[in-house]
PDB file of C-alpha atoms in Angstrom:
ATOM      1  CA  THR R   1      -5.384  -6.215 -10.700  1.00 52.00           C
ATOM      2  CA  GLN R   2      -5.549  -2.502  -9.836  1.00 51.00           C
ATOM      3  CA  LEU R   3      -8.798  -0.662 -10.187  1.00 82.00           C
ATOM      4  CA  LEU R   4      -7.225   2.440  -9.431  1.00 93.00           C
ATOM      5  CA  GLU R   5      -5.066   4.088 -11.729  1.00 95.00           C
ATOM      6  CA  GLN R   6      -3.093   6.634 -11.913  1.00 97.00           C
ATOM      7  CA  SER R   7      -1.019   9.067 -14.492  1.00 96.00           C
ATOM      8  CA  PRO R   8       1.746  10.112 -15.471  1.00 97.00           C
ATOM      9  CA  GLN R   9       3.750   6.451 -13.774  1.00 95.00           C
ATOM     10  CA  PHE R  10       6.976   9.068 -14.110  1.00 96.00           C
ATOM     11  CA  LEU R  11       6.985  12.343 -13.824  1.00 96.00           C
ATOM     12  CA  SER R  12      10.346  14.066 -13.612  1.00 97.00           C
ATOM     13  CA  ILE R  13      10.720  17.810 -13.441  1.00 96.00           C
ATOM     14  CA  GLN R  14      12.505  20.555 -11.874  1.00 97.00           C
ATOM     15  CA  GLU R  15      12.821  22.709  -9.270  1.00 97.00           C
ATOM     16  CA  GLY R  16      10.164  25.232  -8.640  1.00 97.00           C
ATOM     17  CA  GLU R  17       7.592  23.744 -11.459  1.00 97.00           C
ATOM     18  CA  ASN R  18       4.390  22.674 -10.793  1.00 97.00           C
ATOM     19  CA  LEU R  19       3.009  18.672 -11.188  1.00 97.00           C
ATOM     20  CA  THR R  20      -1.144  17.543 -10.989  1.00 98.00           C
ATOM     21  CA  VAL R  21      -0.893  13.648 -10.278  1.00 98.00           C
ATOM     22  CA  TYR R  22      -4.308  11.784 -11.349  1.00 98.00           C
ATOM     23  CA  CYS R  23      -5.809   9.083  -9.307  1.00 97.00           C
ATOM     24  CA  ASN R  24      -8.817   7.307 -11.462  1.00 96.00           C
ATOM     25  CA  SER R  25     -11.540   4.639 -11.007  1.00 95.00           C
ATOM     26  CA  SER R  26     -14.913   3.209 -12.071  1.00 92.00           C
ATOM     27  CA  SER R  27     -15.783   2.203  -8.722  1.00 91.00           C
ATOM     28  CA  VAL R  28     -16.329   4.992  -5.805  1.00 92.00           C
ATOM     29  CA  PHE R  29     -14.934   4.922  -2.529  1.00 92.00           C
ATOM     30  CA  SER R  30     -15.736   5.426   1.106  1.00 90.00           C
ATOM     31  CA  SER R  31     -11.929   7.005   1.261  1.00 91.00           C
ATOM     32  CA  LEU R  32      -9.214   8.172   0.080  1.00 93.00           C
ATOM     33  CA  GLN R  33      -5.554   8.154   0.949  1.00 94.00           C
ATOM     34  CA  TRP R  34      -2.712   9.218  -0.853  1.00 97.00           C
ATOM     35  CA  TYR R  35       0.446   7.960   0.459  1.00 97.00           C
ATOM     36  CA  ARG R  36       4.668   9.149  -0.462  1.00 97.00           C
ATOM     37  CA  GLN R  37       6.615   5.929  -0.511  1.00 96.00           C
ATOM     38  CA  GLU R  38      11.141   6.428  -0.053  1.00 93.00           C
ATOM     39  CA  PRO R  39      12.729   3.824  -1.446  1.00 88.00           C
ATOM     40  CA  GLY R  40      13.786   1.053   0.712  1.00 87.00           C
ATOM     41  CA  GLU R  41      10.817   2.259   2.603  1.00 91.00           C
ATOM     42  CA  GLY R  42       7.060   1.773   2.926  1.00 93.00           C
ATOM     43  CA  PRO R  43       4.430   4.293   2.211  1.00 95.00           C
ATOM     44  CA  VAL R  44       3.838   6.774   4.690  1.00 95.00           C
ATOM     45  CA  LEU R  45       0.231   8.387   4.265  1.00 94.00           C
ATOM     46  CA  LEU R  46       0.384  12.415   3.958  1.00 96.00           C
ATOM     47  CA  VAL R  47      -3.719  12.780   3.098  1.00 95.00           C
ATOM     48  CA  THR R  48      -6.930  11.279   3.399  1.00 93.00           C
ATOM     49  CA  VAL R  49      -9.941  12.455   1.676  1.00 93.00           C
ATOM     50  CA  VAL R  50     -13.561  11.711   3.147  1.00 92.00           C
ATOM     51  CA  THR R  51     -16.600  13.908   0.847  1.00 92.00           C
ATOM     52  CA  GLY R  52     -17.066  13.801  -2.928  1.00 94.00           C
ATOM     53  CA  GLY R  53     -15.659  17.493  -3.703  1.00 95.00           C
ATOM     54  CA  GLU R  54     -13.784  17.908  -0.280  1.00 95.00           C
ATOM     55  CA  VAL R  55     -10.009  19.713  -1.007  1.00 97.00           C
ATOM     56  CA  LYS R  56      -6.944  19.350   1.800  1.00 96.00           C
ATOM     57  CA  LYS R  57      -4.169  21.234   1.658  1.00 96.00           C
ATOM     58  CA  LEU R  58      -0.999  20.488   3.487  1.00 94.00           C
ATOM     59  CA  LYS R  59       1.703  22.859   2.500  1.00 95.00           C
ATOM     60  CA  ARG R  60       1.941  23.676  -1.580  1.00 97.00           C
ATOM     61  CA  LEU R  61       0.301  20.196  -2.334  1.00 97.00           C
ATOM     62  CA  THR R  62      -3.568  20.512  -2.703  1.00 98.00           C
ATOM     63  CA  PHE R  63      -5.732  17.044  -2.413  1.00 97.00           C
ATOM     64  CA  GLN R  64      -9.317  17.636  -4.519  1.00 97.00           C
ATOM     65  CA  PHE R  65     -11.342  13.624  -3.831  1.00 96.00           C
ATOM     66  CA  GLY R  66     -14.066  13.721  -6.564  1.00 96.00           C
ATOM     67  CA  ASP R  67     -17.757  14.983  -6.689  1.00 95.00           C
ATOM     68  CA  ALA R  68     -18.813  11.179  -7.467  1.00 95.00           C
ATOM     69  CA  ARG R  69     -15.539  10.064  -4.796  1.00 94.00           C
ATOM     70  CA  LYS R  70     -13.921   7.929  -7.458  1.00 95.00           C
ATOM     71  CA  ASP R  71     -11.094  10.398  -8.351  1.00 96.00           C
ATOM     72  CA  SER R  72      -8.432  11.407  -6.843  1.00 97.00           C
ATOM     73  CA  SER R  73      -5.776  14.785  -7.514  1.00 97.00           C
ATOM     74  CA  LEU R  74      -2.346  15.031  -5.642  1.00 98.00           C
ATOM     75  CA  HIS R  75      -1.477  18.941  -7.479  1.00 98.00           C
ATOM     76  CA  ILE R  76       2.565  20.048  -6.079  1.00 97.00           C
ATOM     77  CA  THR R  77       3.346  23.507  -6.224  1.00 97.00           C
ATOM     78  CA  ALA R  78       7.015  24.682  -6.466  1.00 97.00           C
ATOM     79  CA  ALA R  79       7.578  20.898  -6.703  1.00 97.00           C
ATOM     80  CA  GLN R  80      12.019  20.549  -4.211  1.00 97.00           C
ATOM     81  CA  PRO R  81      14.093  17.605  -4.177  1.00 96.00           C
ATOM     82  CA  GLY R  82      12.149  16.736  -1.139  1.00 95.00           C
ATOM     83  CA  ASP R  83       9.414  15.984  -2.770  1.00 96.00           C
ATOM     84  CA  THR R  84      10.976  12.949  -4.767  1.00 96.00           C
ATOM     85  CA  GLY R  85       8.959   9.849  -4.474  1.00 96.00           C
ATOM     86  CA  LEU R  86       6.574   7.661  -5.409  1.00 97.00           C
ATOM     87  CA  TYR R  87       3.395   8.201  -4.660  1.00 97.00           C
ATOM     88  CA  LEU R  88      -0.033   5.628  -3.950  1.00 97.00           C
ATOM     89  CA  CYS R  89      -3.089   6.571  -3.385  1.00 97.00           C
ATOM     90  CA  ALA R  90      -5.811   4.538  -2.088  1.00 95.00           C
ATOM     91  CA  GLY R  91      -9.073   3.261  -1.578  1.00 93.00           C
ATOM     92  CA  ALA R  92     -10.911   2.540   0.193  1.00 89.00           C
ATOM     93  CA  LEU R  93     -13.414  -0.217  -0.626  1.00 84.00           C
ATOM     94  CA  ARG R  94     -17.182  -0.106   1.577  1.00 76.00           C
ATOM     95  CA  THR R  95     -16.290  -3.680   2.778  1.00 73.00           C
ATOM     96  CA  ASP R  96     -12.519  -1.523   4.153  1.00 79.00           C
ATOM     97  CA  LYS R  97     -10.156  -3.317   1.258  1.00 85.00           C
ATOM     98  CA  LEU R  98      -7.336  -1.121   0.395  1.00 89.00           C
ATOM     99  CA  ILE R  99      -6.123  -0.330  -2.647  1.00 93.00           C
ATOM    100  CA  PHE R 100      -3.225   0.798  -4.052  1.00 95.00           C
ATOM    101  CA  GLY R 101      -3.557   2.853  -6.822  1.00 96.00           C
ATOM    102  CA  THR R 102      -0.142   1.956  -9.353  1.00 94.00           C
ATOM    103  CA  GLY R 103       2.324   4.608  -8.486  1.00 95.00           C
ATOM    104  CA  THR R 104       3.483   7.653  -9.865  1.00 97.00           C
ATOM    105  CA  ARG R 105       6.693   7.918 -10.043  1.00 96.00           C
ATOM    106  CA  LEU R 106       8.478  11.739  -9.078  1.00 97.00           C
ATOM    107  CA  GLN R 107      11.586  13.232  -9.802  1.00 97.00           C
ATOM    108  CA  VAL R 108      12.493  16.866  -9.106  1.00 97.00           C
ATOM    109  CA  PHE R 109      16.303  17.630 -10.607  1.00 96.00           C
ATOM    110  CA  PRO R 110      17.349  20.407  -8.168  1.00 94.00           C
TER     111      PRO R 110
ATOM    112  CA  GLY V   1       7.065  -1.892  19.616  1.00 52.00           C
ATOM    113  CA  ALA V   2       6.570   1.316  18.016  1.00 78.00           C
ATOM    114  CA  GLY V   3       5.957   0.391  14.766  1.00 93.00           C
ATOM    115  CA  VAL V   4       5.143  -2.519  12.819  1.00 96.00           C
ATOM    116  CA  SER V   5       7.997  -5.577  12.736  1.00 96.00           C
ATOM    117  CA  GLN V   6       8.277  -7.902   9.839  1.00 97.00           C
ATOM    118  CA  SER V   7      11.123 -10.282   9.600  1.00 96.00           C
ATOM    119  CA  PRO V   8      13.178 -11.822   8.009  1.00 97.00           C
ATOM    120  CA  ARG V   9      13.842  -8.643   6.572  1.00 96.00           C
ATOM    121  CA  TYR V  10      15.976 -10.966   2.812  1.00 97.00           C
ATOM    122  CA  LYS V  11      14.608 -14.899   2.457  1.00 98.00           C
ATOM    123  CA  VAL V  12      15.747 -16.724   0.047  1.00 98.00           C
ATOM    124  CA  THR V  13      14.811 -19.762  -0.691  1.00 97.00           C
ATOM    125  CA  LYS V  14      15.135 -22.514  -3.176  1.00 97.00           C
ATOM    126  CA  ARG V  15      11.599 -23.171  -5.418  1.00 97.00           C
ATOM    127  CA  GLY V  16       9.623 -25.845  -4.025  1.00 97.00           C
ATOM    128  CA  GLN V  17       9.841 -24.491  -0.294  1.00 98.00           C
ATOM    129  CA  ASP V  18       7.415 -23.006   1.875  1.00 98.00           C
ATOM    130  CA  VAL V  19       8.703 -19.996   3.576  1.00 98.00           C
ATOM    131  CA  ALA V  20       6.504 -18.210   6.919  1.00 98.00           C
ATOM    132  CA  LEU V  21       6.437 -14.311   6.815  1.00 98.00           C
ATOM    133  CA  ARG V  22       6.195 -12.442   9.946  1.00 98.00           C
ATOM    134  CA  CYS V  23       4.708  -9.172  10.455  1.00 98.00           C
ATOM    135  CA  ASP V  24       3.835  -7.633  14.046  1.00 97.00           C
ATOM    136  CA  PRO V  25       2.018  -4.907  14.266  1.00 97.00           C
ATOM    137  CA  ILE V  26       1.081  -1.914  17.253  1.00 96.00           C
ATOM    138  CA  SER V  27       0.011  -2.831  19.675  1.00 94.00           C
ATOM    139  CA  GLY V  28      -3.402  -2.373  19.864  1.00 92.00           C
ATOM    140  CA  HIS V  29      -3.747  -2.148  16.072  1.00 94.00           C
ATOM    141  CA  VAL V  30      -7.346  -3.734  15.162  1.00 92.00           C
ATOM    142  CA  SER V  31      -6.744  -4.098  11.417  1.00 94.00           C
ATOM    143  CA  LEU V  32      -3.674  -5.866   9.606  1.00 96.00           C
ATOM    144  CA  TYR V  33      -3.313  -5.808   5.422  1.00 96.00           C
ATOM    145  CA  TRP V  34      -1.019  -8.213   3.266  1.00 98.00           C
ATOM    146  CA  TYR V  35      -0.160  -6.950   0.371  1.00 97.00           C
ATOM    147  CA  ARG V  36       2.636  -7.768  -2.514  1.00 97.00           C
ATOM    148  CA  GLN V  37       4.602  -5.456  -3.851  1.00 95.00           C
ATOM    149  CA  ALA V  38       7.424  -5.371  -6.809  1.00 91.00           C
ATOM    150  CA  LEU V  39       9.539  -2.428  -7.889  1.00 87.00           C
ATOM    151  CA  GLY V  40       8.848   0.856  -8.061  1.00 86.00           C
ATOM    152  CA  GLN V  41       4.159   0.004  -9.261  1.00 90.00           C
ATOM    153  CA  GLY V  42       2.075   0.104  -6.089  1.00 93.00           C
ATOM    154  CA  PRO V  43       0.768  -2.113  -3.328  1.00 95.00           C
ATOM    155  CA  GLU V  44      -1.549  -5.557  -4.991  1.00 95.00           C
ATOM    156  CA  PHE V  45      -4.069  -5.847  -1.662  1.00 95.00           C
ATOM    157  CA  LEU V  46      -3.631 -10.015  -0.967  1.00 97.00           C
ATOM    158  CA  THR V  47      -5.448 -10.405   2.611  1.00 96.00           C
ATOM    159  CA  TYR V  48      -7.354  -7.968   5.566  1.00 94.00           C
ATOM    160  CA  PHE V  49      -7.588  -9.203   9.033  1.00 95.00           C
ATOM    161  CA  ASN V  50     -10.384  -6.823  11.598  1.00 93.00           C
ATOM    162  CA  TYR V  51      -8.794  -8.886  14.958  1.00 94.00           C
ATOM    163  CA  GLU V  52      -8.070 -12.161  14.604  1.00 95.00           C
ATOM    164  CA  ALA V  53     -11.273 -12.831  11.644  1.00 95.00           C
ATOM    165  CA  GLN V  54      -9.728 -12.482   7.972  1.00 95.00           C
ATOM    166  CA  GLN V  55     -12.415 -10.158   6.881  1.00 92.00           C
ATOM    167  CA  ASP V  56     -10.911 -10.437   2.799  1.00 92.00           C
ATOM    168  CA  LYS V  57      -8.702 -13.249   1.619  1.00 94.00           C
ATOM    169  CA  SER V  58      -9.520 -12.750  -2.842  1.00 93.00           C
ATOM    170  CA  GLY V  59      -6.454 -11.481  -3.098  1.00 94.00           C
ATOM    171  CA  LEU V  60      -4.350 -14.754  -2.176  1.00 97.00           C
ATOM    172  CA  PRO V  61      -3.003 -15.512  -5.897  1.00 95.00           C
ATOM    173  CA  ASN V  62      -3.786 -19.544  -5.488  1.00 96.00           C
ATOM    174  CA  ASP V  63      -4.032 -22.081  -2.761  1.00 96.00           C
ATOM    175  CA  ARG V  64      -0.807 -22.200  -2.359  1.00 98.00           C
ATOM    176  CA  PHE V  65      -0.641 -18.839  -0.026  1.00 98.00           C
ATOM    177  CA  SER V  66      -2.626 -18.697   2.837  1.00 98.00           C
ATOM    178  CA  ALA V  67      -2.424 -16.325   6.033  1.00 98.00           C
ATOM    179  CA  GLU V  68      -3.700 -16.112   9.456  1.00 97.00           C
ATOM    180  CA  ARG V  69      -3.738 -13.762  12.132  1.00 97.00           C
ATOM    181  CA  PRO V  70      -4.672 -16.637  15.346  1.00 96.00           C
ATOM    182  CA  GLU V  71      -4.971 -14.322  18.056  1.00 93.00           C
ATOM    183  CA  GLY V  72      -5.335 -11.123  16.413  1.00 92.00           C
ATOM    184  CA  SER V  73      -2.102  -9.586  16.978  1.00 95.00           C
ATOM    185  CA  ILE V  74       0.692 -11.408  15.297  1.00 97.00           C
ATOM    186  CA  SER V  75       0.294 -12.832  11.856  1.00 98.00           C
ATOM    187  CA  THR V  76       1.763 -15.158   9.479  1.00 98.00           C
ATOM    188  CA  LEU V  77       1.720 -15.241   5.783  1.00 98.00           C
ATOM    189  CA  THR V  78       2.934 -18.385   4.415  1.00 98.00           C
ATOM    190  CA  ILE V  79       3.906 -19.706   1.023  1.00 98.00           C
ATOM    191  CA  GLN V  80       3.556 -23.227   0.522  1.00 98.00           C
ATOM    192  CA  ARG V  81       5.881 -24.985  -2.925  1.00 98.00           C
ATOM    193  CA  THR V  82       7.122 -21.822  -3.683  1.00 98.00           C
ATOM    194  CA  GLU V  83       7.884 -21.086  -7.101  1.00 97.00           C
ATOM    195  CA  GLN V  84       9.897 -17.804  -8.845  1.00 96.00           C
ATOM    196  CA  ARG V  85       7.366 -15.691  -9.460  1.00 95.00           C
ATOM    197  CA  ASP V  86       6.619 -15.695  -6.060  1.00 96.00           C
ATOM    198  CA  SER V  87       9.688 -13.175  -5.533  1.00 96.00           C
ATOM    199  CA  ALA V  88       8.450  -9.664  -4.788  1.00 96.00           C
ATOM    200  CA  MET V  89       8.527  -7.715  -0.972  1.00 97.00           C
ATOM    201  CA  TYR V  90       5.752  -8.295   1.390  1.00 98.00           C
ATOM    202  CA  ARG V  91       4.552  -5.694   2.758  1.00 97.00           C
ATOM    203  CA  CYS V  92       2.451  -5.629   5.842  1.00 97.00           C
ATOM    204  CA  ALA V  93       0.493  -2.787   7.201  1.00 96.00           C
ATOM    205  CA  SER V  94      -2.220  -1.896  10.524  1.00 95.00           C
ATOM    206  CA  SER V  95      -4.189   0.432  11.210  1.00 93.00           C
ATOM    207  CA  SER V  96      -6.211   1.578  14.488  1.00 90.00           C
ATOM    208  CA  HIS V  97      -9.286   0.705  13.674  1.00 83.00           C
ATOM    209  CA  ARG V  98     -10.545  -0.031  10.423  1.00 74.00           C
ATOM    210  CA  PRO V  99     -10.458   1.779   6.822  1.00 68.00           C
ATOM    211  CA  SER V 100     -13.888   3.132   6.565  1.00 66.00           C
ATOM    212  CA  ASP V 101     -13.150   4.812   9.654  1.00 73.00           C
ATOM    213  CA  ASN V 102     -10.548   6.853   7.865  1.00 75.00           C
ATOM    214  CA  SER V 103      -7.394   5.207   9.562  1.00 83.00           C
ATOM    215  CA  PRO V 104      -4.248   5.334   8.234  1.00 88.00           C
ATOM    216  CA  LEU V 105      -1.808   2.133   7.267  1.00 92.00           C
ATOM    217  CA  HIS V 106       1.208   2.032   9.067  1.00 95.00           C
ATOM    218  CA  PHE V 107       3.752  -0.398   7.304  1.00 95.00           C
ATOM    219  CA  GLY V 108       6.123  -2.433   8.099  1.00 95.00           C
ATOM    220  CA  ASN V 109       9.918  -1.939   5.559  1.00 93.00           C
ATOM    221  CA  GLY V 110       8.598  -5.253   4.128  1.00 96.00           C
ATOM    222  CA  THR V 111      10.165  -8.776   3.425  1.00 97.00           C
ATOM    223  CA  ARG V 112      12.330  -8.871   0.565  1.00 97.00           C
ATOM    224  CA  LEU V 113      11.679 -12.843  -0.434  1.00 97.00           C
ATOM    225  CA  THR V 114      13.353 -14.370  -3.067  1.00 97.00           C
ATOM    226  CA  VAL V 115      13.193 -18.541  -5.205  1.00 97.00           C
ATOM    227  CA  THR V 116      15.725 -19.980  -6.677  1.00 96.00           C
TER     228      THR V 116
END
């Protein structure tokens, strides 16, 4: 059973558009990570957020951890075709169990 | 090696056979996770080791699934009496520290298991 729900499940946009992906749970996490996965490969870490309310920026990507450490968002500004992929959030429970979200498949068309 | 290595890359087996999937983590990595992933979806947690100790096996679907990491390095995920519903991509990941230390997971390329 997935405890982390991501929305939207699919997103298809034109180059230059902005988008936001949401990751929600009823559980509290000690930290939350975002990964990006390309076809045929394993997920690769983008960022880790630890403190409630924390905001981190990675070039055109902005990540936010909710105040209660139950949810997170990923905002991409001026999306590019190279951003295409499967975006995954992953929450670390206090037991060190790391669970992944349901995934958001992003397709950016030139 | 430079990354997490999984073998075999592809495994086709007949229903009822046992299979063993191997994971060779990055040298020195403390934590090792096994996940199962359906196409286009997030990895589903199976089990997790710190060194040789299996810390959590709550994600193993049933008692046909087992995992071990006897020397705190290489791990084997074994599926007995395979069924068609076991067909999936099985991914292993390792981490230099515990996730509570905010260490990233490094994933292998996975083993694609097909049960016919």
